[in-house]
mmCIF file of C-alpha atoms in Angstrom:
data_model
loop_
_atom_site.group_PDB
_atom_site.id
_atom_site.type_symbol
_atom_site.label_atom_id
_atom_site.label_comp_id
_atom_site.label_asym_id
_atom_site.label_seq_id
_atom_site.Cartn_x
_atom_site.Cartn_y
_atom_site.Cartn_z
ATOM 1 C CA MET A 50 -70.160 90.253 69.442
ATOM 2 C CA PRO A 51 -70.991 92.122 66.209
ATOM 3 C CA VAL A 52 -73.218 95.176 66.569
ATOM 4 C CA PRO A 53 -76.464 94.627 64.581
ATOM 5 C CA GLY A 54 -76.747 96.847 61.515
ATOM 6 C CA ILE A 55 -73.143 98.032 61.577
ATOM 7 C CA GLY A 56 -70.725 96.680 58.961
ATOM 8 C CA LEU A 57 -66.959 96.789 58.727
ATOM 9 C CA TRP A 58 -66.975 98.994 55.613
ATOM 10 C CA LEU A 59 -68.113 102.456 56.701
ATOM 11 C CA ALA A 60 -67.653 104.600 53.586
ATOM 12 C CA ASP A 61 -70.719 105.951 51.773
ATOM 13 C CA ALA A 62 -69.829 104.157 48.531
ATOM 14 C CA PRO A 63 -67.906 101.006 47.587
ATOM 15 C CA LEU A 64 -64.198 101.154 46.903
ATOM 16 C CA ILE A 65 -63.588 101.176 43.147
ATOM 17 C CA LEU A 66 -61.013 98.595 42.068
ATOM 18 C CA ALA A 67 -59.278 99.731 38.868
ATOM 19 C CA SER A 68 -58.292 96.184 37.964
ATOM 20 C CA ARG A 69 -59.915 93.174 36.353
ATOM 21 C CA SER A 70 -57.938 90.821 38.630
ATOM 22 C CA ALA A 71 -60.253 88.230 40.172
ATOM 23 C CA SER A 72 -57.652 87.575 42.888
ATOM 24 C CA ARG A 73 -57.542 91.206 44.000
ATOM 25 C CA ARG A 74 -61.316 91.429 44.055
ATOM 26 C CA ALA A 75 -61.533 88.229 46.101
ATOM 27 C CA VAL A 76 -58.946 89.540 48.581
ATOM 28 C CA LEU A 77 -60.884 92.776 49.114
ATOM 29 C CA GLU A 78 -64.272 91.119 49.368
ATOM 30 C CA GLY A 79 -62.828 88.510 51.724
ATOM 31 C CA ALA A 80 -61.769 91.397 53.974
ATOM 32 C CA ALA A 81 -65.381 92.658 54.039
ATOM 33 C CA ILE A 82 -64.657 95.683 51.848
ATOM 34 C CA ALA A 83 -67.455 96.765 49.528
ATOM 35 C CA VAL A 84 -66.000 96.690 46.008
ATOM 36 C CA GLU A 85 -67.012 98.005 42.606
ATOM 37 C CA VAL A 86 -64.832 96.858 39.705
ATOM 38 C CA LEU A 87 -63.965 99.280 36.914
ATOM 39 C CA PRO A 88 -60.822 98.119 35.075
ATOM 40 C CA ALA A 89 -58.456 100.836 33.924
ATOM 41 C CA ASP A 90 -57.793 101.262 30.225
ATOM 42 C CA VAL A 91 -54.104 102.131 30.129
ATOM 43 C CA ASP A 92 -51.245 100.984 27.907
ATOM 44 C CA GLU A 93 -49.169 99.064 30.438
ATOM 45 C CA ARG A 94 -46.392 98.200 28.024
ATOM 46 C CA ALA A 95 -45.991 101.838 26.972
ATOM 47 C CA ILE A 96 -45.869 102.924 30.609
ATOM 48 C CA GLU A 97 -43.238 100.278 31.343
ATOM 49 C CA ALA A 98 -41.189 101.391 28.345
ATOM 50 C CA GLY A 99 -41.302 104.990 29.534
ATOM 51 C CA ALA A 100 -40.108 103.897 32.979
ATOM 52 C CA SER A 101 -37.423 101.490 31.781
ATOM 53 C CA ASP A 102 -34.775 103.281 33.842
ATOM 54 C CA GLN A 103 -36.730 102.663 37.064
ATOM 55 C CA THR A 104 -36.499 99.718 39.464
ATOM 56 C CA PRO A 105 -39.119 96.937 39.182
ATOM 57 C CA GLY A 106 -40.751 98.151 42.391
ATOM 58 C CA ALA A 107 -40.942 101.717 41.094
ATOM 59 C CA ILE A 108 -42.480 100.492 37.834
ATOM 60 C CA ALA A 109 -45.162 98.637 39.798
ATOM 61 C CA ARG A 110 -45.918 101.865 41.689
ATOM 62 C CA ILE A 111 -46.110 103.879 38.459
ATOM 63 C CA LEU A 112 -48.507 101.366 36.903
ATOM 64 C CA ALA A 113 -50.735 101.222 39.999
ATOM 65 C CA ARG A 114 -50.898 105.014 40.139
ATOM 66 C CA ALA A 115 -51.666 105.331 36.419
ATOM 67 C CA LYS A 116 -54.546 102.869 36.680
ATOM 68 C CA ALA A 117 -56.057 104.561 39.724
ATOM 69 C CA LEU A 118 -55.763 108.061 38.225
ATOM 70 C CA SER A 119 -57.308 106.908 34.950
ATOM 71 C CA VAL A 120 -60.414 105.504 36.643
ATOM 72 C CA ALA A 121 -60.667 108.308 39.222
ATOM 73 C CA ALA A 122 -61.006 110.781 36.338
ATOM 74 C CA GLN A 123 -64.199 108.940 35.356
ATOM 75 C CA ARG A 124 -65.638 108.771 38.878
ATOM 76 C CA PRO A 125 -65.391 112.176 40.619
ATOM 77 C CA GLY A 126 -65.441 112.037 44.384
ATOM 78 C CA ARG A 127 -64.940 108.280 44.550
ATOM 79 C CA LEU A 128 -62.110 106.393 46.241
ATOM 80 C CA VAL A 129 -60.245 104.368 43.618
ATOM 81 C CA LEU A 130 -57.683 101.619 44.174
ATOM 82 C CA GLY A 131 -55.103 100.874 41.502
ATOM 83 C CA ALA A 132 -52.756 97.919 41.813
ATOM 84 C CA ASP A 133 -50.059 96.280 39.765
ATOM 85 C CA GLN A 134 -47.313 93.724 40.061
ATOM 86 C CA THR A 135 -43.936 93.296 38.391
ATOM 87 C CA LEU A 136 -41.769 90.189 38.300
ATOM 88 C CA ALA A 137 -38.004 90.430 38.130
ATOM 89 C CA LEU A 138 -35.327 87.773 37.798
ATOM 90 C CA GLY A 139 -32.180 89.727 38.515
ATOM 91 C CA ALA A 140 -32.249 92.669 36.112
ATOM 92 C CA ARG A 141 -34.742 91.019 33.756
ATOM 93 C CA LEU A 142 -38.361 92.168 33.955
ATOM 94 C CA PHE A 143 -41.209 89.886 32.887
ATOM 95 C CA ALA A 144 -44.717 90.693 31.609
ATOM 96 C CA LYS A 145 -47.820 88.510 31.481
ATOM 97 C CA PRO A 146 -47.294 85.658 28.986
ATOM 98 C CA ALA A 147 -49.127 86.341 25.745
ATOM 99 C CA ASP A 148 -50.100 82.701 25.238
ATOM 100 C CA LEU A 149 -49.395 79.166 26.469
ATOM 101 C CA ALA A 150 -46.164 78.930 24.482
ATOM 102 C CA ALA A 151 -44.894 82.157 26.038
ATOM 103 C CA ALA A 152 -45.849 80.871 29.495
ATOM 104 C CA TRP A 153 -43.891 77.673 28.824
ATOM 105 C CA ALA A 154 -40.790 79.630 27.766
ATOM 106 C CA GLN A 155 -41.053 82.008 30.743
ATOM 107 C CA LEU A 156 -41.458 79.254 33.309
ATOM 108 C CA LYS A 157 -38.427 77.446 31.884
ATOM 109 C CA VAL A 158 -36.371 80.597 32.501
ATOM 110 C CA LEU A 159 -37.707 80.935 36.065
ATOM 111 C CA ARG A 160 -37.240 77.222 36.839
ATOM 112 C CA GLY A 161 -34.704 76.507 39.581
ATOM 113 C CA ALA A 162 -34.191 80.207 40.354
ATOM 114 C CA THR A 163 -35.435 82.806 42.821
ATOM 115 C CA HIS A 164 -37.436 85.693 41.404
ATOM 116 C CA GLU A 165 -39.050 88.697 43.058
ATOM 117 C CA LEU A 166 -42.641 89.879 42.893
ATOM 118 C CA HIS A 167 -43.167 93.595 43.529
ATOM 119 C CA SER A 168 -46.798 94.384 44.366
ATOM 120 C CA ALA A 169 -47.889 98.023 44.497
ATOM 121 C CA LEU A 170 -51.122 99.849 45.234
ATOM 122 C CA ALA A 171 -52.300 103.442 44.936
ATOM 123 C CA LEU A 172 -55.417 105.013 46.436
ATOM 124 C CA VAL A 173 -56.685 108.047 44.538
ATOM 125 C CA ARG A 174 -59.576 110.473 44.748
ATOM 126 C CA ASP A 175 -60.171 113.316 42.260
ATOM 127 C CA GLY A 176 -56.652 113.222 40.859
ATOM 128 C CA ALA A 177 -54.944 113.234 44.261
ATOM 129 C CA VAL A 178 -52.852 110.252 45.335
ATOM 130 C CA LEU A 179 -53.846 109.612 48.954
ATOM 131 C CA PHE A 180 -51.781 106.534 49.725
ATOM 132 C CA GLU A 181 -49.187 104.385 47.965
ATOM 133 C CA HIS A 182 -47.393 101.236 49.046
ATOM 134 C CA CYS A 183 -45.201 98.530 47.517
ATOM 135 C CA GLU A 184 -44.019 95.244 48.983
ATOM 136 C CA THR A 185 -41.717 92.524 47.651
ATOM 137 C CA ALA A 186 -41.804 88.749 47.954
ATOM 138 C CA ALA A 187 -39.093 86.273 46.899
ATOM 139 C CA LEU A 188 -40.171 82.985 45.340
ATOM 140 C CA THR A 189 -37.902 80.052 44.510
ATOM 141 C CA MET A 190 -39.053 77.608 41.874
ATOM 142 C CA ARG A 191 -37.991 74.013 42.114
ATOM 143 C CA ASP A 192 -36.064 72.387 39.278
ATOM 144 C CA PHE A 193 -39.092 70.633 37.811
ATOM 145 C CA SER A 194 -38.980 68.473 34.702
ATOM 146 C CA ASP A 195 -40.200 69.424 31.234
ATOM 147 C CA ARG A 196 -42.793 66.688 31.629
ATOM 148 C CA PHE A 197 -44.138 68.299 34.790
ATOM 149 C CA LEU A 198 -44.179 71.692 33.081
ATOM 150 C CA SER A 199 -46.266 70.277 30.224
ATOM 151 C CA SER A 200 -48.690 68.743 32.705
ATOM 152 C CA TYR A 201 -48.912 71.992 34.645
ATOM 153 C CA ILE A 202 -49.595 74.086 31.530
ATOM 154 C CA GLU A 203 -52.284 71.619 30.468
ATOM 155 C CA ALA A 204 -53.912 71.618 33.915
ATOM 156 C CA ALA A 205 -53.787 75.411 34.381
ATOM 157 C CA GLY A 206 -54.833 76.254 30.831
ATOM 158 C CA SER A 207 -55.430 79.902 29.989
ATOM 159 C CA ALA A 208 -54.977 80.858 33.659
ATOM 160 C CA VAL A 209 -51.203 80.920 33.036
ATOM 161 C CA THR A 210 -51.700 84.068 30.933
ATOM 162 C CA ALA A 211 -53.676 85.858 33.661
ATOM 163 C CA SER A 212 -50.759 86.674 35.946
ATOM 164 C CA VAL A 213 -47.304 88.093 35.438
ATOM 165 C CA GLY A 214 -45.572 84.918 36.589
ATOM 166 C CA GLY A 215 -47.668 82.422 34.679
ATOM 167 C CA TYR A 216 -48.972 80.912 37.908
ATOM 168 C CA GLN A 217 -51.401 81.352 40.794
ATOM 169 C CA VAL A 218 -50.025 80.166 44.133
ATOM 170 C CA GLU A 219 -53.590 79.737 45.401
ATOM 171 C CA GLY A 220 -54.058 77.070 42.715
ATOM 172 C CA ALA A 221 -51.962 74.473 40.897
ATOM 173 C CA GLY A 222 -49.140 76.988 40.553
ATOM 174 C CA ILE A 223 -48.048 76.283 44.118
ATOM 175 C CA GLN A 224 -46.555 73.008 42.829
ATOM 176 C CA LEU A 225 -43.917 75.005 40.953
ATOM 177 C CA PHE A 226 -42.233 76.166 44.160
ATOM 178 C CA GLU A 227 -39.896 74.896 46.824
ATOM 179 C CA GLN A 228 -39.646 78.064 48.903
ATOM 180 C CA ILE A 229 -41.603 81.308 49.294
ATOM 181 C CA ALA A 230 -40.558 84.284 51.421
ATOM 182 C CA GLY A 231 -43.031 87.111 51.733
ATOM 183 C CA ASP A 232 -46.553 88.101 52.597
ATOM 184 C CA HIS A 233 -49.255 85.934 51.010
ATOM 185 C CA PHE A 234 -51.341 88.924 49.906
ATOM 186 C CA THR A 235 -48.301 90.530 48.302
ATOM 187 C CA ILE A 236 -47.897 87.391 46.211
ATOM 188 C CA LEU A 237 -51.568 87.593 45.222
ATOM 189 C CA GLY A 238 -50.924 91.125 43.956
ATOM 190 C CA LEU A 239 -52.275 93.340 46.725
ATOM 191 C CA PRO A 240 -50.400 94.210 49.963
ATOM 192 C CA LEU A 241 -53.575 94.080 52.027
ATOM 193 C CA LEU A 242 -52.525 94.831 55.605
ATOM 194 C CA PRO A 243 -51.027 98.295 54.899
ATOM 195 C CA LEU A 244 -54.148 99.100 52.890
ATOM 196 C CA LEU A 245 -56.410 98.093 55.781
ATOM 197 C CA THR A 246 -54.346 100.190 58.186
ATOM 198 C CA TYR A 247 -54.747 103.272 55.996
ATOM 199 C CA LEU A 248 -58.480 102.743 55.416
ATOM 200 C CA ARG A 249 -59.026 102.261 59.151
ATOM 201 C CA ALA A 250 -57.096 105.424 60.002
ATOM 202 C CA GLU A 251 -59.218 107.400 57.532
ATOM 203 C CA GLY A 252 -62.485 106.121 58.967
ATOM 204 C CA HIS A 253 -63.429 103.921 56.021
ATOM 205 C CA LEU A 254 -63.211 100.762 58.124
ATOM 206 C CA ALA A 255 -64.454 99.999 61.631
ATOM 207 C CA LYS A 256 -61.805 100.298 64.350
#
């Protein structure tokens, strides 16, 4: 039975999430972690360009670290979580679609193929990286029709521009797929279980 007056989150202050992702916030709050959202203001495309010789997983790590360090500089003494996700189809790296037309074109390229999502996180305090982790999931899209794609884009609306793949598997985007291999939280953009293990070991979560 729960002990009255004792919560699962034991730190003195909420964890700062350096991301505007509603999915990541929902994942953390669903795990009973106290969260404060402060999105990082970094030039993701410039960072990606500077790391163009790196693997997609390494780029995700670099982006997550940059976001966490940027916000940690504004909040001395606070624990800050940065996270990012890259999508690769073979050697080709994809970014968030700029608009519905770009989402249409991207999903046509991904259709009928298996792509990889690389989800990375970085925990930072006062300029020091305390913990980093990256996991990969493989997702196979079915060979859907152009008509279905039009219907999907119409149903999802602007949400297709909110994620790197142009879909949310927790919503209508699941209809794009025939097979998914990987951790569900990795697909949502935050490898949660390794994060919980670290936070528990450091005394931020109840054991």
